[in-house]
Short mmCIF file of N, CA and C in Angstrom, two decimals:
data_model
loop_
_atom_site.label_atom_id
_atom_site.label_comp_id
_atom_site.label_asym_id
_atom_site.label_seq_id
_atom_site.Cartn_x
_atom_site.Cartn_y
_atom_site.Cartn_z
N MET A 21 13.91 -0.56 13.62
CA MET A 21 12.38 -1.05 13.63
C MET A 21 11.59 0.27 13.29
N LEU A 22 10.78 -0.24 12.31
CA LEU A 22 9.80 0.99 11.65
C LEU A 22 8.54 1.16 12.66
N THR A 23 7.99 2.37 12.63
CA THR A 23 6.84 2.69 13.37
C THR A 23 5.57 2.23 12.56
N ILE A 24 4.47 2.12 12.85
CA ILE A 24 3.40 1.51 12.18
C ILE A 24 3.03 2.50 10.98
N GLN A 25 3.17 3.83 11.32
CA GLN A 25 3.16 4.77 10.20
C GLN A 25 4.23 4.59 9.17
N GLU A 26 5.29 4.30 9.33
CA GLU A 26 6.22 4.08 8.41
C GLU A 26 5.92 2.81 7.81
N LYS A 27 5.48 1.71 8.32
CA LYS A 27 5.12 0.53 7.70
C LYS A 27 3.96 0.60 6.67
N ILE A 28 2.91 1.57 7.13
CA ILE A 28 1.75 1.79 6.15
C ILE A 28 2.44 2.44 5.04
N SER A 29 3.36 3.47 5.20
CA SER A 29 3.79 4.28 4.18
C SER A 29 4.54 3.42 3.07
N ARG A 30 5.35 2.49 3.62
CA ARG A 30 6.15 1.56 2.73
C ARG A 30 5.30 0.55 2.17
N TYR A 31 4.24 -0.05 2.86
CA TYR A 31 3.24 -0.80 2.30
C TYR A 31 2.42 -0.22 1.20
N GLN A 32 2.18 1.14 1.35
CA GLN A 32 1.27 1.90 0.22
C GLN A 32 2.12 2.18 -1.01
N LEU A 33 3.68 2.27 -0.79
CA LEU A 33 4.51 2.68 -1.67
C LEU A 33 4.93 1.47 -2.70
N ILE A 34 4.92 0.22 -2.07
CA ILE A 34 5.40 -0.89 -2.92
C ILE A 34 4.72 -1.15 -4.18
N PRO A 35 3.42 -0.89 -4.37
CA PRO A 35 2.76 -1.12 -5.79
C PRO A 35 3.21 -0.16 -6.76
N LYS A 36 3.56 0.94 -6.26
CA LYS A 36 4.15 2.00 -7.33
C LYS A 36 5.57 1.75 -7.85
N LEU A 37 6.38 0.95 -6.83
CA LEU A 37 7.68 0.52 -7.06
C LEU A 37 7.49 -0.64 -8.10
N ILE A 38 6.68 -1.53 -7.73
CA ILE A 38 6.47 -2.78 -8.59
C ILE A 38 6.23 -2.31 -10.10
N ALA A 39 5.09 -1.28 -10.10
CA ALA A 39 4.81 -0.88 -11.48
C ALA A 39 5.94 -0.16 -12.19
N ASN A 40 6.88 0.57 -11.68
CA ASN A 40 8.04 1.14 -12.18
C ASN A 40 8.91 -0.21 -12.68
N LEU A 41 9.02 -1.15 -11.94
CA LEU A 41 9.81 -2.19 -12.32
C LEU A 41 9.25 -2.95 -13.55
N GLU A 42 7.91 -3.01 -13.52
CA GLU A 42 7.34 -3.52 -14.64
C GLU A 42 7.40 -2.98 -15.91
N GLU A 43 7.32 -1.58 -15.79
CA GLU A 43 7.41 -0.65 -16.99
C GLU A 43 8.81 -0.76 -17.57
N ASN A 44 9.69 -0.77 -16.75
CA ASN A 44 11.18 -1.09 -17.27
C ASN A 44 11.43 -2.38 -17.71
N ARG A 45 10.87 -3.35 -17.11
CA ARG A 45 11.02 -4.56 -17.77
C ARG A 45 10.32 -4.79 -19.22
N ALA A 46 9.18 -3.96 -19.25
CA ALA A 46 8.47 -4.05 -20.67
C ALA A 46 9.40 -3.21 -21.72
N ARG A 47 9.89 -2.20 -21.21
CA ARG A 47 10.96 -1.71 -22.11
C ARG A 47 11.99 -2.31 -22.65
N ILE A 48 12.54 -3.33 -21.82
CA ILE A 48 13.67 -4.10 -22.00
C ILE A 48 13.09 -5.18 -22.97
N LEU A 49 11.87 -5.79 -22.68
CA LEU A 49 11.50 -6.80 -23.71
C LEU A 49 11.17 -6.28 -24.86
N ASN A 50 10.69 -5.02 -25.17
CA ASN A 50 10.57 -4.34 -26.29
C ASN A 50 11.58 -3.97 -27.17
N GLY A 51 12.80 -4.15 -26.76
CA GLY A 51 13.88 -3.87 -27.36
C GLY A 51 14.29 -2.47 -27.37
N LYS A 52 13.44 -1.64 -26.63
CA LYS A 52 13.92 -0.17 -26.61
C LYS A 52 15.11 0.23 -25.87
N ALA A 53 15.51 -0.69 -24.86
CA ALA A 53 16.37 -0.46 -24.03
C ALA A 53 17.97 -0.55 -24.82
N VAL A 54 17.91 -1.48 -25.94
CA VAL A 54 19.25 -1.53 -26.63
C VAL A 54 19.28 -1.46 -28.01
N CYS A 55 19.93 -0.72 -28.48
CA CYS A 55 19.90 -0.42 -30.04
C CYS A 55 21.17 -1.13 -30.62
N TYR A 56 21.06 -1.96 -31.71
CA TYR A 56 22.21 -2.52 -32.01
C TYR A 56 22.85 -1.94 -33.49
N ASP A 57 24.15 -1.99 -33.68
CA ASP A 57 24.86 -1.61 -35.06
C ASP A 57 25.00 -2.67 -35.64
N LYS A 58 25.65 -2.53 -36.97
CA LYS A 58 25.81 -3.77 -37.72
C LYS A 58 26.76 -4.96 -37.29
N ASN A 59 27.65 -4.45 -36.34
CA ASN A 59 28.28 -5.74 -35.86
C ASN A 59 27.74 -6.33 -34.55
N ASP A 60 26.55 -6.08 -34.37
CA ASP A 60 25.66 -6.64 -33.43
C ASP A 60 26.10 -6.15 -31.95
N SER A 61 26.75 -4.85 -31.95
CA SER A 61 27.07 -4.36 -30.80
C SER A 61 26.02 -3.19 -30.38
N SER A 62 25.94 -2.92 -29.01
CA SER A 62 24.86 -1.92 -28.84
C SER A 62 25.34 -0.60 -29.08
N ALA A 63 24.44 0.28 -29.34
CA ALA A 63 25.00 1.68 -29.69
C ALA A 63 24.16 2.67 -28.71
N GLY A 64 24.48 3.79 -28.49
CA GLY A 64 23.85 4.44 -27.48
C GLY A 64 24.93 4.69 -26.31
N THR A 65 24.22 4.57 -25.08
CA THR A 65 25.08 5.09 -24.01
C THR A 65 25.99 3.74 -23.79
N PRO A 66 27.43 4.09 -23.28
CA PRO A 66 28.34 2.96 -23.00
C PRO A 66 27.84 1.83 -22.23
N GLY A 67 28.30 0.65 -22.40
CA GLY A 67 27.89 -0.42 -21.52
C GLY A 67 26.49 -0.83 -21.79
N ASN A 68 25.73 -0.37 -22.68
CA ASN A 68 24.29 -0.62 -22.92
C ASN A 68 24.30 -1.92 -23.93
N THR A 69 24.44 -3.08 -23.34
CA THR A 69 24.53 -4.15 -24.24
C THR A 69 23.31 -5.29 -23.87
N ALA A 70 23.41 -6.17 -24.76
CA ALA A 70 22.22 -7.17 -24.49
C ALA A 70 22.54 -8.01 -23.33
N GLU A 71 23.82 -8.17 -22.98
CA GLU A 71 23.90 -8.90 -21.54
C GLU A 71 23.43 -7.94 -20.52
N SER A 72 23.96 -6.67 -20.41
CA SER A 72 23.52 -5.97 -19.45
C SER A 72 22.03 -5.69 -19.31
N SER A 73 21.34 -5.63 -20.38
CA SER A 73 19.92 -5.57 -20.55
C SER A 73 18.97 -6.58 -19.93
N MET A 74 19.59 -7.84 -20.47
CA MET A 74 18.99 -9.29 -19.81
C MET A 74 19.18 -9.28 -18.40
N LEU A 75 20.42 -8.87 -17.80
CA LEU A 75 20.90 -9.08 -16.50
C LEU A 75 19.92 -7.99 -15.60
N SER A 76 19.58 -7.02 -16.34
CA SER A 76 18.81 -5.94 -15.60
C SER A 76 17.50 -6.42 -15.57
N TYR A 77 17.11 -7.27 -16.69
CA TYR A 77 15.56 -7.68 -16.60
C TYR A 77 15.53 -8.86 -15.49
N ALA A 78 16.49 -9.66 -15.41
CA ALA A 78 16.53 -10.62 -14.33
C ALA A 78 16.48 -10.19 -12.84
N CYS A 79 17.26 -8.94 -12.99
CA CYS A 79 17.23 -8.37 -11.33
C CYS A 79 16.20 -7.59 -11.12
N LYS A 80 15.46 -7.20 -12.10
CA LYS A 80 14.03 -6.55 -11.89
C LYS A 80 13.21 -7.38 -11.44
N GLY A 81 13.03 -8.68 -11.85
CA GLY A 81 12.25 -9.89 -11.55
C GLY A 81 12.53 -10.22 -10.22
N GLU A 82 13.70 -10.26 -9.90
CA GLU A 82 14.18 -10.62 -8.56
C GLU A 82 13.58 -9.40 -7.45
N LYS A 83 13.81 -8.28 -7.97
CA LYS A 83 13.52 -7.23 -7.01
C LYS A 83 11.83 -6.98 -6.80
N GLN A 84 11.21 -7.41 -7.86
CA GLN A 84 9.69 -7.37 -7.86
C GLN A 84 9.23 -8.63 -6.78
N LYS A 85 9.98 -9.70 -6.83
CA LYS A 85 9.64 -10.78 -6.01
C LYS A 85 9.94 -10.40 -4.57
N GLU A 86 11.03 -9.55 -4.17
CA GLU A 86 11.35 -9.28 -2.92
C GLU A 86 10.45 -8.19 -2.49
N LEU A 87 9.92 -7.10 -3.48
CA LEU A 87 9.09 -6.34 -3.04
C LEU A 87 7.65 -6.83 -2.58
N SER A 88 7.19 -7.91 -3.36
CA SER A 88 5.82 -8.57 -3.13
C SER A 88 6.04 -9.24 -1.70
N GLU A 89 7.34 -10.09 -1.48
CA GLU A 89 7.39 -10.53 -0.26
C GLU A 89 7.51 -9.71 0.96
N GLU A 90 8.06 -8.47 0.86
CA GLU A 90 8.25 -7.40 1.56
C GLU A 90 6.82 -6.76 2.16
N ARG A 91 5.94 -6.64 1.09
CA ARG A 91 4.60 -6.32 1.20
C ARG A 91 3.70 -7.36 1.98
N ALA A 92 4.02 -8.46 1.74
CA ALA A 92 3.11 -9.59 2.53
C ALA A 92 3.60 -9.42 4.02
N ARG A 93 4.78 -9.35 4.10
CA ARG A 93 5.36 -9.36 5.45
C ARG A 93 4.81 -8.04 6.30
N LEU A 94 4.82 -6.90 5.63
CA LEU A 94 4.37 -5.65 6.23
C LEU A 94 2.91 -5.88 6.48
N THR A 95 2.11 -6.42 5.67
CA THR A 95 0.78 -6.84 5.80
C THR A 95 0.44 -7.42 7.24
N GLN A 96 1.24 -8.45 7.55
CA GLN A 96 1.16 -9.21 8.65
C GLN A 96 1.55 -8.46 9.83
N GLU A 97 2.66 -7.56 9.65
CA GLU A 97 3.20 -6.63 10.90
C GLU A 97 2.08 -5.63 11.30
N ILE A 98 1.64 -5.19 10.18
CA ILE A 98 0.52 -3.92 10.41
C ILE A 98 -0.64 -4.47 11.10
N GLN A 99 -1.26 -5.75 10.52
CA GLN A 99 -2.20 -6.37 11.17
C GLN A 99 -2.05 -6.75 12.78
N SER A 100 -1.00 -7.32 12.72
CA SER A 100 -0.61 -7.68 14.28
C SER A 100 -0.51 -6.56 15.23
N GLU A 101 0.15 -5.59 14.79
CA GLU A 101 0.20 -4.22 15.64
C GLU A 101 -1.22 -3.58 15.93
N ILE A 102 -2.01 -3.61 14.91
CA ILE A 102 -3.38 -3.07 15.06
C ILE A 102 -4.27 -4.05 16.17
N ASP A 103 -3.93 -5.10 15.92
CA ASP A 103 -4.56 -6.36 16.77
C ASP A 103 -4.04 -6.05 18.26
N GLU A 104 -2.97 -5.66 18.57
CA GLU A 104 -2.45 -5.48 19.65
C GLU A 104 -2.99 -4.37 20.26
N MET A 105 -3.07 -3.11 19.69
CA MET A 105 -3.60 -1.85 20.07
C MET A 105 -5.21 -1.95 20.50
N PHE A 106 -5.89 -2.88 19.61
CA PHE A 106 -7.24 -3.06 19.93
C PHE A 106 -7.76 -4.35 20.26
N CYS A 107 -7.06 -4.58 21.46
CA CYS A 107 -7.25 -6.08 21.92
C CYS A 107 -8.48 -6.39 22.80
N ASN A 108 -9.24 -5.50 23.21
CA ASN A 108 -10.22 -5.85 23.98
C ASN A 108 -11.53 -6.36 23.22
N GLU A 109 -12.58 -7.00 23.99
CA GLU A 109 -13.58 -7.52 23.48
C GLU A 109 -14.79 -6.77 23.05
N GLU A 110 -14.73 -5.41 23.25
CA GLU A 110 -15.80 -4.60 23.08
C GLU A 110 -15.99 -4.38 21.62
N ALA A 111 -17.32 -4.50 21.17
CA ALA A 111 -17.56 -4.25 19.57
C ALA A 111 -17.11 -3.22 18.85
N GLU A 112 -17.20 -1.91 19.58
CA GLU A 112 -16.71 -0.81 18.96
C GLU A 112 -15.16 -0.73 18.72
N THR A 113 -14.36 -1.45 19.71
CA THR A 113 -12.96 -1.49 19.48
C THR A 113 -12.66 -2.51 18.55
N ILE A 114 -13.46 -3.59 18.23
CA ILE A 114 -12.99 -4.52 17.31
C ILE A 114 -13.39 -3.90 15.71
N ASP A 115 -14.37 -3.22 15.90
CA ASP A 115 -14.80 -2.47 14.56
C ASP A 115 -13.91 -1.54 14.13
N THR A 116 -13.35 -0.85 15.16
CA THR A 116 -12.31 0.31 15.04
C THR A 116 -11.08 -0.42 14.22
N ALA A 117 -10.66 -1.42 14.77
CA ALA A 117 -9.48 -2.24 14.21
C ALA A 117 -9.82 -2.68 12.77
N ARG A 118 -10.99 -3.09 12.70
CA ARG A 118 -11.33 -3.61 11.30
C ARG A 118 -11.27 -2.33 10.14
N ILE A 119 -11.91 -1.10 10.74
CA ILE A 119 -11.95 -0.06 10.01
C ILE A 119 -10.40 0.32 9.58
N ILE A 120 -9.40 0.34 10.63
CA ILE A 120 -8.09 0.82 10.26
C ILE A 120 -7.58 -0.10 9.28
N LYS A 121 -7.83 -1.48 9.45
CA LYS A 121 -7.09 -2.53 8.53
C LYS A 121 -7.76 -2.05 7.05
N LEU A 122 -9.26 -2.30 6.94
CA LEU A 122 -9.64 -2.09 5.67
C LEU A 122 -9.22 -0.98 5.00
N TYR A 123 -9.12 0.24 5.66
CA TYR A 123 -8.57 1.65 5.13
C TYR A 123 -6.96 1.55 4.63
N PHE A 124 -6.37 1.01 5.43
CA PHE A 124 -4.87 1.24 5.28
C PHE A 124 -4.31 0.01 4.50
N ILE A 125 -4.92 -1.15 4.58
CA ILE A 125 -4.40 -2.36 4.07
C ILE A 125 -5.04 -2.63 2.71
N ASN A 126 -6.22 -2.47 2.67
CA ASN A 126 -7.12 -2.87 1.49
C ASN A 126 -7.57 -1.57 0.85
N GLY A 127 -7.34 -0.20 1.02
CA GLY A 127 -7.29 0.94 0.30
C GLY A 127 -9.04 1.08 0.38
N ILE A 128 -9.63 0.67 1.21
CA ILE A 128 -11.15 0.98 1.05
C ILE A 128 -11.60 2.42 1.67
N SER A 129 -12.40 3.18 1.06
CA SER A 129 -12.81 4.44 1.56
C SER A 129 -13.65 4.32 3.03
N VAL A 130 -13.56 5.26 3.73
CA VAL A 130 -14.19 5.13 4.96
C VAL A 130 -15.96 5.21 4.90
N LYS A 131 -16.32 5.91 3.71
CA LYS A 131 -17.73 5.79 3.26
C LYS A 131 -18.16 4.30 2.99
N LYS A 132 -17.20 3.84 2.07
CA LYS A 132 -17.51 2.36 1.83
C LYS A 132 -17.39 1.50 2.97
N ILE A 133 -16.57 1.61 3.71
CA ILE A 133 -16.58 0.73 5.08
C ILE A 133 -17.76 0.85 5.88
N ALA A 134 -18.27 1.97 5.97
CA ALA A 134 -19.45 2.35 6.66
C ALA A 134 -20.56 1.62 6.19
N HIS A 135 -20.81 1.77 4.83
CA HIS A 135 -21.90 1.14 4.19
C HIS A 135 -21.83 -0.25 3.87
N ASN A 136 -20.60 -0.84 3.54
CA ASN A 136 -20.71 -2.22 3.27
C ASN A 136 -19.88 -3.18 4.18
N TYR A 137 -19.10 -2.64 5.10
CA TYR A 137 -18.65 -3.86 6.03
C TYR A 137 -18.91 -3.60 7.52
N ILE A 138 -18.95 -2.33 7.90
CA ILE A 138 -19.24 -2.31 9.50
C ILE A 138 -20.71 -1.95 9.67
N PHE A 139 -21.63 -1.37 8.63
CA PHE A 139 -23.01 -1.30 8.53
C PHE A 139 -23.33 -0.24 9.99
N ARG A 140 -22.67 0.78 10.06
CA ARG A 140 -22.80 1.83 10.70
C ARG A 140 -23.00 3.14 10.07
N ASP A 141 -23.51 4.20 10.58
CA ASP A 141 -23.86 5.44 9.98
C ASP A 141 -22.26 5.87 9.62
N TYR A 142 -22.07 6.74 8.58
CA TYR A 142 -20.93 7.26 8.16
C TYR A 142 -20.09 7.98 9.13
N LYS A 143 -20.81 8.93 9.97
CA LYS A 143 -20.03 9.83 10.76
C LYS A 143 -19.65 9.05 12.10
N THR A 144 -20.33 7.88 12.52
CA THR A 144 -19.83 7.22 13.47
C THR A 144 -18.60 6.42 13.14
N VAL A 145 -18.61 5.86 11.82
CA VAL A 145 -17.25 5.27 11.45
C VAL A 145 -16.15 6.19 11.31
N LEU A 146 -16.45 7.46 10.79
CA LEU A 146 -15.37 8.36 10.62
C LEU A 146 -14.88 8.60 12.11
N ARG A 147 -15.68 8.96 13.03
CA ARG A 147 -15.24 9.07 14.50
C ARG A 147 -14.39 8.07 14.99
N MET A 148 -14.82 6.82 14.61
CA MET A 148 -14.02 5.71 15.11
C MET A 148 -12.51 5.45 14.27
N PHE A 149 -12.86 5.76 13.06
CA PHE A 149 -11.59 5.76 12.38
C PHE A 149 -10.55 6.94 12.72
N HIS A 150 -10.91 8.13 13.22
CA HIS A 150 -10.15 9.18 13.67
C HIS A 150 -9.59 8.79 14.97
N ASN A 151 -10.40 8.18 15.89
CA ASN A 151 -9.90 7.60 17.19
C ASN A 151 -8.95 6.56 17.03
N GLY A 152 -9.05 5.83 16.11
CA GLY A 152 -8.08 4.66 15.75
C GLY A 152 -6.71 5.15 15.37
N CYS A 153 -6.79 6.10 14.50
CA CYS A 153 -5.76 6.93 14.08
C CYS A 153 -4.82 7.46 15.12
N GLU A 154 -5.63 8.16 16.02
CA GLU A 154 -5.06 8.80 17.13
C GLU A 154 -4.39 7.80 18.11
N LYS A 155 -5.04 6.66 18.57
CA LYS A 155 -4.60 5.70 19.22
C LYS A 155 -3.12 5.11 18.76
N LEU A 156 -3.37 4.93 17.27
CA LEU A 156 -1.93 4.34 16.61
C LEU A 156 -0.89 5.35 16.46
N ASN A 157 -1.25 6.70 16.68
CA ASN A 157 -0.37 7.74 16.59
C ASN A 157 -0.15 7.90 14.83
N ILE A 158 -1.15 7.80 14.39
CA ILE A 158 -1.15 7.91 12.78
C ILE A 158 -1.85 9.27 12.24
N PRO A 159 -1.15 10.17 11.74
CA PRO A 159 -1.66 11.43 11.28
C PRO A 159 -3.02 10.89 10.32
N CYS A 160 -4.15 11.60 10.51
CA CYS A 160 -5.28 11.10 10.12
C CYS A 160 -5.73 12.02 8.70
N LEU A 161 -4.98 11.72 7.75
CA LEU A 161 -5.24 12.31 6.50
C LEU A 161 -5.98 11.40 5.47
N LEU A 162 -7.31 11.77 5.32
CA LEU A 162 -7.90 10.85 4.30
C LEU A 162 -7.58 11.15 2.99
N TYR A 163 -7.80 10.26 2.21
CA TYR A 163 -7.65 10.07 0.67
C TYR A 163 -8.67 11.19 0.21
N THR A 164 -8.41 11.64 -0.80
CA THR A 164 -9.32 12.74 -1.53
C THR A 164 -10.73 12.23 -1.64
N SER A 165 -11.01 10.99 -1.97
CA SER A 165 -12.51 10.57 -2.12
C SER A 165 -13.03 10.72 -0.56
N ASP A 166 -12.41 10.18 0.30
CA ASP A 166 -13.01 10.37 1.73
C ASP A 166 -13.23 11.79 2.02
N ALA A 167 -12.21 12.54 1.78
CA ALA A 167 -12.41 14.04 2.22
C ALA A 167 -13.48 14.54 1.53
N ALA A 168 -13.83 14.24 0.15
CA ALA A 168 -14.84 14.68 -0.46
C ALA A 168 -16.37 14.12 0.10
N ASP A 169 -16.08 12.87 0.52
CA ASP A 169 -17.30 12.14 1.25
C ASP A 169 -17.76 12.94 2.52
N GLU A 170 -16.69 13.22 3.22
CA GLU A 170 -16.80 13.88 4.58
C GLU A 170 -17.60 15.23 4.28
N ARG A 171 -17.09 16.04 3.38
CA ARG A 171 -17.58 17.35 3.09
C ARG A 171 -19.30 17.18 2.60
N SER A 172 -19.44 16.19 1.79
CA SER A 172 -20.91 15.96 1.28
C SER A 172 -21.95 15.47 2.12
N SER A 173 -21.18 14.74 3.41
CA SER A 173 -22.22 14.33 4.27
C SER A 173 -22.47 14.97 5.48
N VAL A 174 -21.95 16.46 5.61
CA VAL A 174 -22.11 17.33 6.75
C VAL A 174 -23.22 18.15 6.41
#
């Protein structure tokens, strides 16, 4: 069973894994993965044949689908855990849960969340964000853009 921190890390890693698969698929489709000699057999590394390349292509498509499904599942699990941790009816608690979700799931900066979603001043939203991370036991490392926003708003 993964912790919420591990789920968030995995959730954030999946787009990079999918991009790598896409890059590899593009290489295969461009024919750069296989070089053929005059007998229509592959040259280069042993076992580098058209069949293995096409199989690799198909496997990468399946892996991409699996990763997309895993990311959708993780989205639901992360949202559920956040909802469970912030389940009372107080407006600030509801907003804190929303801040955490927007930041970790949607990748929106705390400054943008403050101005475009929560409509509270940045320092209040930043405090709520830190409190939410603490409650979920998540290290509160802001992305570079948020760290820069925090310095400029002091």
